[in-house]
Coordinates of C-alpha atoms and ligand atoms in Angstrom, one line a residue:
M1 CA 101.5 132.9 95.0
S2 CA 103.2 131.1 92.2
D3 CA 101.1 128.7 90.0
T4 CA 104.2 126.7 89.1
L5 CA 104.0 123.4 90.9
A6 CA 106.7 122.8 93.6
L7 CA 107.3 119.6 91.7
H8 CA 108.4 121.7 88.7
G9 CA 110.6 124.2 90.7
G10 CA 107.9 126.6 91.9
A11 CA 107.6 127.8 95.5
P12 CA 105.7 125.2 97.6
V13 CA 102.4 126.2 99.2
R14 CA 103.9 125.4 102.6
A15 CA 107.4 126.4 103.6
T16 CA 107.5 123.4 106.1
Q17 CA 106.0 120.0 105.9
L18 CA 102.5 119.4 107.4
P19 CA 102.5 115.9 108.7
F20 CA 99.8 113.5 107.7
H21 CA 99.2 112.9 111.5
R22 CA 100.5 114.2 114.7
P23 CA 99.4 112.6 118.1
S24 CA 98.1 114.9 120.8
L25 CA 99.9 114.1 124.0
G26 CA 100.1 116.4 127.0
P27 CA 101.4 116.9 130.5
E28 CA 98.9 114.4 131.9
E29 CA 100.4 111.6 129.8
E30 CA 103.9 112.7 130.7
A31 CA 103.2 112.8 134.5
E32 CA 101.6 109.3 134.4
V33 CA 104.5 107.8 132.6
L34 CA 106.9 109.4 135.1
D35 CA 104.8 108.0 137.9
T36 CA 105.2 104.5 136.4
L37 CA 108.9 104.9 135.8
R38 CA 109.4 105.8 139.4
S39 CA 107.1 103.0 140.7
G40 CA 109.4 100.3 139.5
W41 CA 106.5 98.4 137.8
L42 CA 106.8 98.8 134.0
T43 CA 105.0 95.8 132.5
T44 CA 101.3 94.8 132.7
G45 CA 100.1 95.8 136.2
P46 CA 97.9 98.4 138.0
K47 CA 97.9 101.0 135.2
T48 CA 96.8 98.4 132.6
K49 CA 94.1 97.2 135.0
R50 CA 92.9 100.8 135.3
F51 CA 93.0 101.4 131.6
E52 CA 91.0 98.2 130.9
A53 CA 88.4 99.2 133.4
D54 CA 88.1 102.7 132.0
F55 CA 87.9 101.4 128.5
A56 CA 85.3 98.8 129.4
G57 CA 83.3 101.7 130.9
Y58 CA 83.6 103.8 127.8
I59 CA 82.4 101.0 125.5
G60 CA 79.9 99.7 128.0
A61 CA 81.3 96.2 127.6
P62 CA 81.7 93.8 130.6
H63 CA 85.1 92.6 129.4
A64 CA 88.1 94.5 128.0
I65 CA 91.5 92.9 127.6
A66 CA 94.5 95.1 126.8
V67 CA 96.9 93.8 124.2
N68 CA 99.9 95.1 122.4
S69 CA 98.2 95.8 119.1
C70 CA 94.9 95.5 117.3
T71 CA 96.5 92.9 115.1
A72 CA 97.2 90.8 118.2
G73 CA 93.6 91.3 119.4
L74 CA 92.2 90.1 116.0
H75 CA 94.5 87.1 116.1
L76 CA 93.4 86.2 119.6
A77 CA 89.8 86.6 118.7
L78 CA 90.2 84.1 115.8
A79 CA 92.3 81.7 117.9
A80 CA 89.8 81.8 120.8
L81 CA 86.9 81.2 118.5
G82 CA 88.7 78.1 117.2
V83 CA 89.2 79.3 113.6
G84 CA 91.9 77.2 112.0
P85 CA 93.1 75.3 109.0
G86 CA 90.4 74.5 106.4
D87 CA 88.2 77.3 107.6
E88 CA 87.2 80.5 105.7
V89 CA 86.7 83.9 107.1
V90 CA 84.8 86.5 105.1
T91 CA 86.3 90.0 105.3
T92 CA 86.7 93.2 103.3
P93 CA 89.5 94.1 100.9
M94 CA 89.2 97.8 101.9
T95 CA 91.3 97.5 105.1
F96 CA 94.8 97.4 106.4
A97 CA 97.0 94.3 105.9
A98 CA 96.4 93.1 109.5
S99 CA 92.7 92.2 109.1
A100 CA 93.5 89.6 106.4
N101 CA 96.9 88.6 107.7
V102 CA 95.5 87.4 111.0
V103 CA 93.3 84.9 109.1
V104 CA 96.4 83.5 107.5
H105 CA 98.1 83.4 110.9
V106 CA 95.5 80.9 112.2
G107 CA 95.9 78.8 109.0
A108 CA 92.5 79.8 107.6
T109 CA 91.6 81.4 104.2
P110 CA 90.4 85.0 103.9
V111 CA 87.5 85.4 101.5
F112 CA 87.0 88.9 100.3
A113 CA 83.5 90.4 99.9
D114 CA 83.1 93.7 98.1
C115 CA 82.2 97.1 99.7
L116 CA 79.2 99.3 99.5
P117 CA 79.8 102.3 97.2
G118 CA 79.8 105.5 99.3
T119 CA 80.8 104.3 102.8
L120 CA 83.3 101.6 101.5
T121 CA 82.2 99.4 104.4
I122 CA 81.6 95.7 103.6
D123 CA 78.4 95.0 101.6
P124 CA 76.1 92.5 103.5
K125 CA 74.8 91.1 100.2
E126 CA 78.3 90.4 99.0
I127 CA 79.0 88.6 102.3
G128 CA 75.9 86.4 101.7
R129 CA 77.2 85.4 98.3
R130 CA 80.5 84.3 99.8
I131 CA 79.4 82.2 102.7
T132 CA 80.1 78.5 102.2
P133 CA 80.0 75.4 104.5
R134 CA 83.6 76.2 105.4
T135 CA 82.9 79.8 106.6
K136 CA 83.8 80.0 110.3
A137 CA 83.5 83.7 111.0
L138 CA 82.9 87.2 109.6
L139 CA 85.5 89.9 110.2
V140 CA 84.2 93.3 109.4
V141 CA 85.9 96.7 109.5
H142 CA 84.3 100.0 110.4
Y143 CA 86.1 101.9 107.7
I144 CA 87.3 105.3 108.9
G145 CA 84.9 104.9 111.8
I146 CA 81.7 104.6 109.7
P147 CA 79.8 101.6 111.2
C148 CA 79.2 98.6 108.9
A149 CA 75.6 97.7 108.2
M150 CA 75.6 95.6 111.4
D151 CA 71.9 94.8 111.6
E152 CA 72.1 93.0 108.2
I153 CA 75.4 91.5 109.0
V154 CA 74.4 90.2 112.4
A155 CA 71.2 88.7 111.0
L156 CA 73.1 87.0 108.3
A157 CA 75.6 85.7 110.8
A158 CA 72.9 84.4 113.1
A159 CA 71.2 82.6 110.2
H160 CA 74.5 80.8 109.5
R161 CA 75.5 80.5 113.2
L162 CA 78.7 82.5 112.6
P163 CA 80.5 84.8 115.0
V164 CA 81.1 88.4 113.9
I165 CA 84.4 90.0 114.7
E166 CA 84.6 93.8 114.6
D167 CA 87.8 95.3 113.5
A168 CA 87.2 98.6 115.3
A169 CA 90.7 100.0 114.8
H170 CA 89.2 103.3 113.4
A171 CA 86.1 103.2 115.5
I172 CA 86.4 103.8 119.2
E173 CA 83.8 106.6 119.2
T174 CA 81.5 105.0 116.7
V175 CA 77.8 104.4 117.6
Y176 CA 75.5 102.4 115.4
R177 CA 71.7 102.9 115.7
G178 CA 72.2 104.0 119.3
R179 CA 74.5 101.1 120.2
K180 CA 78.3 101.4 120.8
V181 CA 80.8 99.7 118.5
G182 CA 82.6 97.0 120.4
R183 CA 79.4 95.4 121.5
L184 CA 77.8 94.9 118.0
G185 CA 79.4 91.5 117.3
R186 CA 80.8 88.6 119.4
V187 CA 84.1 90.3 119.9
A188 CA 85.9 93.5 118.8
A189 CA 89.5 94.7 118.5
F190 CA 90.7 98.3 118.8
S191 CA 94.0 99.9 117.9
F192 CA 96.1 102.4 119.8
Y193 CA 98.8 102.6 117.1
A194 CA 100.5 106.0 116.8
T195 CA 98.1 107.4 114.2
K196 CA 94.9 106.1 115.7
N197 CA 92.2 108.2 117.5
L198 CA 93.6 107.1 120.9
T199 CA 97.3 106.2 121.0
T200 CA 99.6 104.4 123.4
G201 CA 102.3 104.4 120.8
E202 CA 101.5 100.7 120.1
G203 CA 98.6 98.9 121.7
G204 CA 95.2 97.6 121.4
M205 CA 92.1 96.3 123.3
V206 CA 89.6 93.5 122.9
T207 CA 86.1 93.8 124.1
T208 CA 83.4 91.1 124.4
E209 CA 80.2 90.4 126.3
D210 CA 81.0 86.7 126.5
P211 CA 82.8 85.8 129.8
D212 CA 84.2 82.5 128.5
L213 CA 85.6 84.1 125.4
A214 CA 87.1 86.9 127.5
D215 CA 88.8 84.3 129.8
R216 CA 90.2 82.4 126.8
I217 CA 91.5 85.6 125.1
R218 CA 93.1 86.8 128.4
I219 CA 94.9 83.5 128.9
L220 CA 96.0 83.3 125.3
S221 CA 97.3 86.9 125.4
L222 CA 99.9 86.0 128.0
H223 CA 101.6 82.6 127.1
G224 CA 98.5 80.6 127.9
I225 CA 99.3 80.8 131.6
S226 CA 96.6 80.7 134.2
R227 CA 96.9 84.1 135.9
D228 CA 98.6 87.5 135.3
A229 CA 102.2 87.5 136.5
W230 CA 101.7 90.6 138.7
K231 CA 99.0 88.9 140.8
R232 CA 101.5 86.2 141.8
Y233 CA 103.1 88.4 144.5
T234 CA 100.1 89.3 146.7
S235 CA 99.1 88.7 150.3
E236 CA 97.4 85.4 149.2
G237 CA 100.9 83.9 149.3
Y238 CA 102.9 82.6 146.4
R239 CA 100.7 81.1 143.7
H240 CA 102.1 79.1 140.9
Y241 CA 100.9 79.7 137.3
E242 CA 99.9 76.8 135.0
I243 CA 100.5 76.7 131.3
L244 CA 97.0 75.8 129.9
E245 CA 97.8 76.4 126.2
A246 CA 100.7 77.5 124.0
G247 CA 99.6 81.1 124.1
Y248 CA 101.1 84.3 122.8
K249 CA 103.0 87.3 124.2
Y250 CA 100.5 90.0 123.5
N251 CA 100.1 91.9 126.8
L252 CA 100.1 95.7 127.0
S253 CA 102.7 97.3 129.4
D254 CA 101.9 99.8 132.1
L255 CA 104.1 102.3 130.4
Q256 CA 101.8 102.2 127.4
S257 CA 98.6 102.1 129.5
C258 CA 99.7 105.4 131.1
L259 CA 99.1 107.1 127.8
G260 CA 95.8 105.3 127.2
I261 CA 94.3 106.3 130.6
H262 CA 94.6 110.0 129.7
Q263 CA 94.0 109.7 125.9
L264 CA 90.7 108.1 126.8
R265 CA 89.6 111.1 128.9
K266 CA 90.4 113.4 126.0
L267 CA 88.9 111.1 123.3
D268 CA 85.6 112.9 122.9
G269 CA 87.3 116.3 122.8
F270 CA 89.6 115.1 120.0
W271 CA 86.5 113.7 118.2
A272 CA 84.8 117.1 118.2
Q273 CA 88.0 118.7 116.8
R274 CA 88.1 116.1 114.0
Q275 CA 84.4 116.6 113.3
A276 CA 85.1 120.3 112.8
L277 CA 87.9 119.4 110.4
V278 CA 85.6 117.2 108.4
A279 CA 83.2 120.2 108.1
A280 CA 86.0 122.5 107.1
Y281 CA 87.4 120.1 104.4
D282 CA 83.9 119.3 103.1
A283 CA 83.1 123.0 102.7
G284 CA 86.5 123.7 101.1
L285 CA 86.2 120.9 98.6
A286 CA 82.5 121.3 97.7
D287 CA 83.1 123.1 94.4
L288 CA 85.9 120.7 93.3
P289 CA 84.5 117.7 91.4
E290 CA 88.0 116.4 90.8
L291 CA 88.4 115.2 94.5
R292 CA 85.3 113.7 96.1
P293 CA 85.4 113.1 99.8
V294 CA 84.2 109.8 101.3
P295 CA 80.9 111.1 102.8
Q296 CA 81.1 111.2 106.6
A297 CA 77.7 112.6 107.6
A298 CA 76.3 110.1 110.1
A299 CA 73.0 108.3 109.4
A300 CA 70.2 108.7 112.0
G301 CA 71.1 107.2 115.3
N302 CA 74.8 106.8 114.3
R303 CA 78.0 108.5 115.3
N304 CA 81.0 108.2 113.0
A305 CA 84.4 108.2 114.6
H306 CA 86.0 110.4 111.8
H307 CA 89.3 108.6 111.9
L308 CA 90.6 109.8 108.5
Y309 CA 89.7 112.2 105.7
P310 CA 90.0 110.2 102.5
V311 CA 89.1 111.7 99.1
L312 CA 88.6 109.9 95.8
V313 CA 90.5 111.3 92.8
Q314 CA 88.3 111.6 89.8
H315 CA 91.1 110.9 87.3
E316 CA 88.8 111.0 84.4
R317 CA 88.7 114.8 84.9
L318 CA 92.5 115.1 85.2
K319 CA 95.6 114.7 83.0
T320 CA 97.1 112.6 85.8
D321 CA 96.1 109.8 88.2
R322 CA 96.0 109.4 92.0
D323 CA 99.8 108.8 92.2
G324 CA 100.4 111.9 90.1
V325 CA 98.2 114.0 92.4
M326 CA 100.0 112.6 95.5
T327 CA 103.5 113.3 94.1
A328 CA 102.5 116.9 93.3
L329 CA 100.9 117.5 96.7
Q330 CA 103.8 116.0 98.6
A331 CA 106.1 118.4 96.8
E332 CA 103.9 121.3 98.1
N333 CA 104.8 119.9 101.6
I334 CA 101.5 118.2 102.3
G335 CA 101.8 114.9 104.2
L336 CA 99.5 112.1 102.8
G337 CA 98.4 108.5 103.2
V338 CA 96.4 105.9 101.3
H339 CA 93.7 104.1 103.2
F340 CA 93.6 101.7 101.5
R341 CA 94.8 99.8 98.4
A342 CA 92.5 96.8 98.1
V343 CA 94.2 93.9 100.1
H344 CA 93.1 91.2 97.7
L345 CA 95.2 92.8 94.9
S346 CA 98.5 92.6 96.9
P347 CA 101.1 90.1 95.7
F348 CA 100.9 87.8 98.7
Y349 CA 97.1 87.3 98.3
T350 CA 97.1 87.0 94.5
R351 CA 99.9 84.4 94.7
K352 CA 98.7 82.4 97.7
F353 CA 94.9 82.5 97.2
G354 CA 94.5 83.4 93.5
T355 CA 92.5 86.6 94.2
R356 CA 92.5 89.0 91.3
R357 CA 91.0 92.2 89.9
G358 CA 87.3 91.9 89.0
Q359 CA 86.4 90.1 92.3
C360 CA 85.6 93.3 94.2
P361 CA 84.9 96.1 91.7
V362 CA 83.8 98.7 94.2
A363 CA 86.9 98.3 96.4
E364 CA 89.2 98.1 93.3
D365 CA 87.9 101.3 91.9
A366 CA 88.3 103.1 95.2
S367 CA 91.7 101.5 95.6
D368 CA 93.0 103.4 92.6
R369 CA 91.5 106.8 93.7
L370 CA 91.9 107.1 97.5
I371 CA 94.2 109.7 99.1
S372 CA 94.0 110.6 102.8
L373 CA 94.6 114.3 103.5
P374 CA 96.3 115.5 106.8
F375 CA 93.9 114.9 109.6
F376 CA 94.6 115.2 113.4
P377 CA 93.0 117.1 116.3
A378 CA 95.7 119.8 116.6
M379 CA 95.5 120.9 113.0
T380 CA 94.8 124.6 112.8
R381 CA 92.5 126.6 110.4
E382 CA 95.7 127.7 108.7
D383 CA 96.8 124.1 108.2
V384 CA 93.5 123.2 106.6
A385 CA 93.6 126.4 104.4
S386 CA 97.1 125.4 103.2
V387 CA 96.0 121.9 102.3
L388 CA 93.0 123.3 100.4
E389 CA 95.3 125.8 98.6
A390 CA 97.7 123.1 97.6
V391 CA 94.9 120.8 96.4
R392 CA 93.5 123.7 94.2
K393 CA 96.9 124.5 92.8
V394 CA 97.5 120.9 91.8
V395 CA 94.0 120.3 90.4
R396 CA 94.2 123.6 88.4
Y397 CA 97.4 122.4 86.8
Y398 CA 96.2 118.9 85.9
R399 CA 92.5 119.8 85.0
R400 CA 91.5 118.6 81.6
Ligands
PLP501 C1 95.7 100.1 112.2 C2 94.8 99.0 111.8 C3 94.9 97.7 112.2 C4 96.1 97.3 113.0 O1 96.3 97.9 114.2 P1 97.6 97.7 115.1 O2 97.3 98.2 116.4 O3 98.7 98.5 114.4 O4 97.9 96.2 115.0 C5 93.9 96.8 111.9 N1 92.9 97.1 111.2 C6 92.8 98.4 110.6 C7 91.6 98.7 109.8 C8 93.7 99.4 110.9 O5 93.6 100.6 110.3

C-alpha cells in the first residue's frame, strides 16, 4: 500500500467512495409506501396517525405530533409557548443552524451559552450566567445523542419559571438517569432527516406531556385550523373547519410516515449496530493521540443514542489543521461531515446579534477541530478498517 497521499497522486485507500451516511431502508418500507400509493390517500392520514401512536409509545409520551421537520417542530414549540419579539432564548452554539434560526423566526434573540468540555452539551453553569429578565425559554441539544445535564438544567429552569425545549434531533434512543429523552423538558422535537437515526426522508415529531400545549402545536402545525382535514369526511357528516390562528403548513404526509412506521421498529437494532461501530472506532483510534474521539461511553443510568462519530483533530501535533486532514481524507475516498462549527461565529449571527469569538471558548475550540467519520448501521468491518487505514496514512504524513 502506497504511503503517498491520494491528494498528491498516490493510490487512494479506497477504490470507491465510502459515503458519510447511507440510510437503511428495506422491503418493509417499500411495501408500506406501495400500499399508501395504491390507497389513494397520500397526505396526512391513517399512516401518520399510526406513526404518531407508535412513536408516542416508544418515547412513553402522551402526545406526539408528526411534523415535516425537526426545524418545524422547534419553531412550533417556541410559537406555542408564546416566545416572541423582545424575548431571549438561551441555547448552545454546538448545534445545527436550525436550533438558533427558529428563535430568530419567532422574532426573539438567541443567547449562546458555552458547552461542557468532553460531551460538548450545554453547560448548566453557563446557562445560569446568561439568564436575564428577558429570557423566555431554554433550548438544549442532546449533542450526538448524549443527554444534556438535564437535572441541573430543569432545576435552573424551574427556579426561573422557564420552559425547557429539547432539541432531540440526534437523540431518539437516548435515556437520561432512567428517563426517556422527549419527556425531560416541557416539549421536545425529533428529526427524521435523511441522515438521522430514524428517517422519513424529511420529517419530524414533537412530544410533550402537556395536553394544552399539544393541542396548540397540532393546530399551529396545519394552518391554525380546528381539525385535521382527513377527519372532515367521516360518518359524523360534513364538519367545517375553523381558522383559529394564522398557523403553518408543517404536517407530515402518509408517504413519509410509511417509512417512519418501519424505521421505528428497526430503531433499536440500528442502535446496537452503531454502538458496535463506536467500539470498533474507539479501539482503532486508541493509540492515535492526533485524533481524539468525543467520548460516547454512557454515564450510569444513561443510554447515548450514538448519532455520529466525531473526532477532535489535535492540530498542535500535526503540520496541518482540521481542514487539511479533511481534504486529505476525502481524497482517500472517505466521506466526512462536520458537526458542528459553532453557530455564534457564523456571519448572520455575528452581524445581527454581535456574537463573536471569545464568548464560548469550549465550543469555539471544538469548532476548529471536529470531523465526523462515516457512521451508519450498514457499515461493514471492512468499511471501518478502510477509514482507520486512511486516518493512519494521513496522520503519518502530517505528524510533527
Ligand atoms: C438535523 C438537526 C436539526 C434539524 O432537523 P430537520 O429535521 O432537518 O429540520 C435540528 N437540530 C439538530 C441538532 C440537528 O442535527
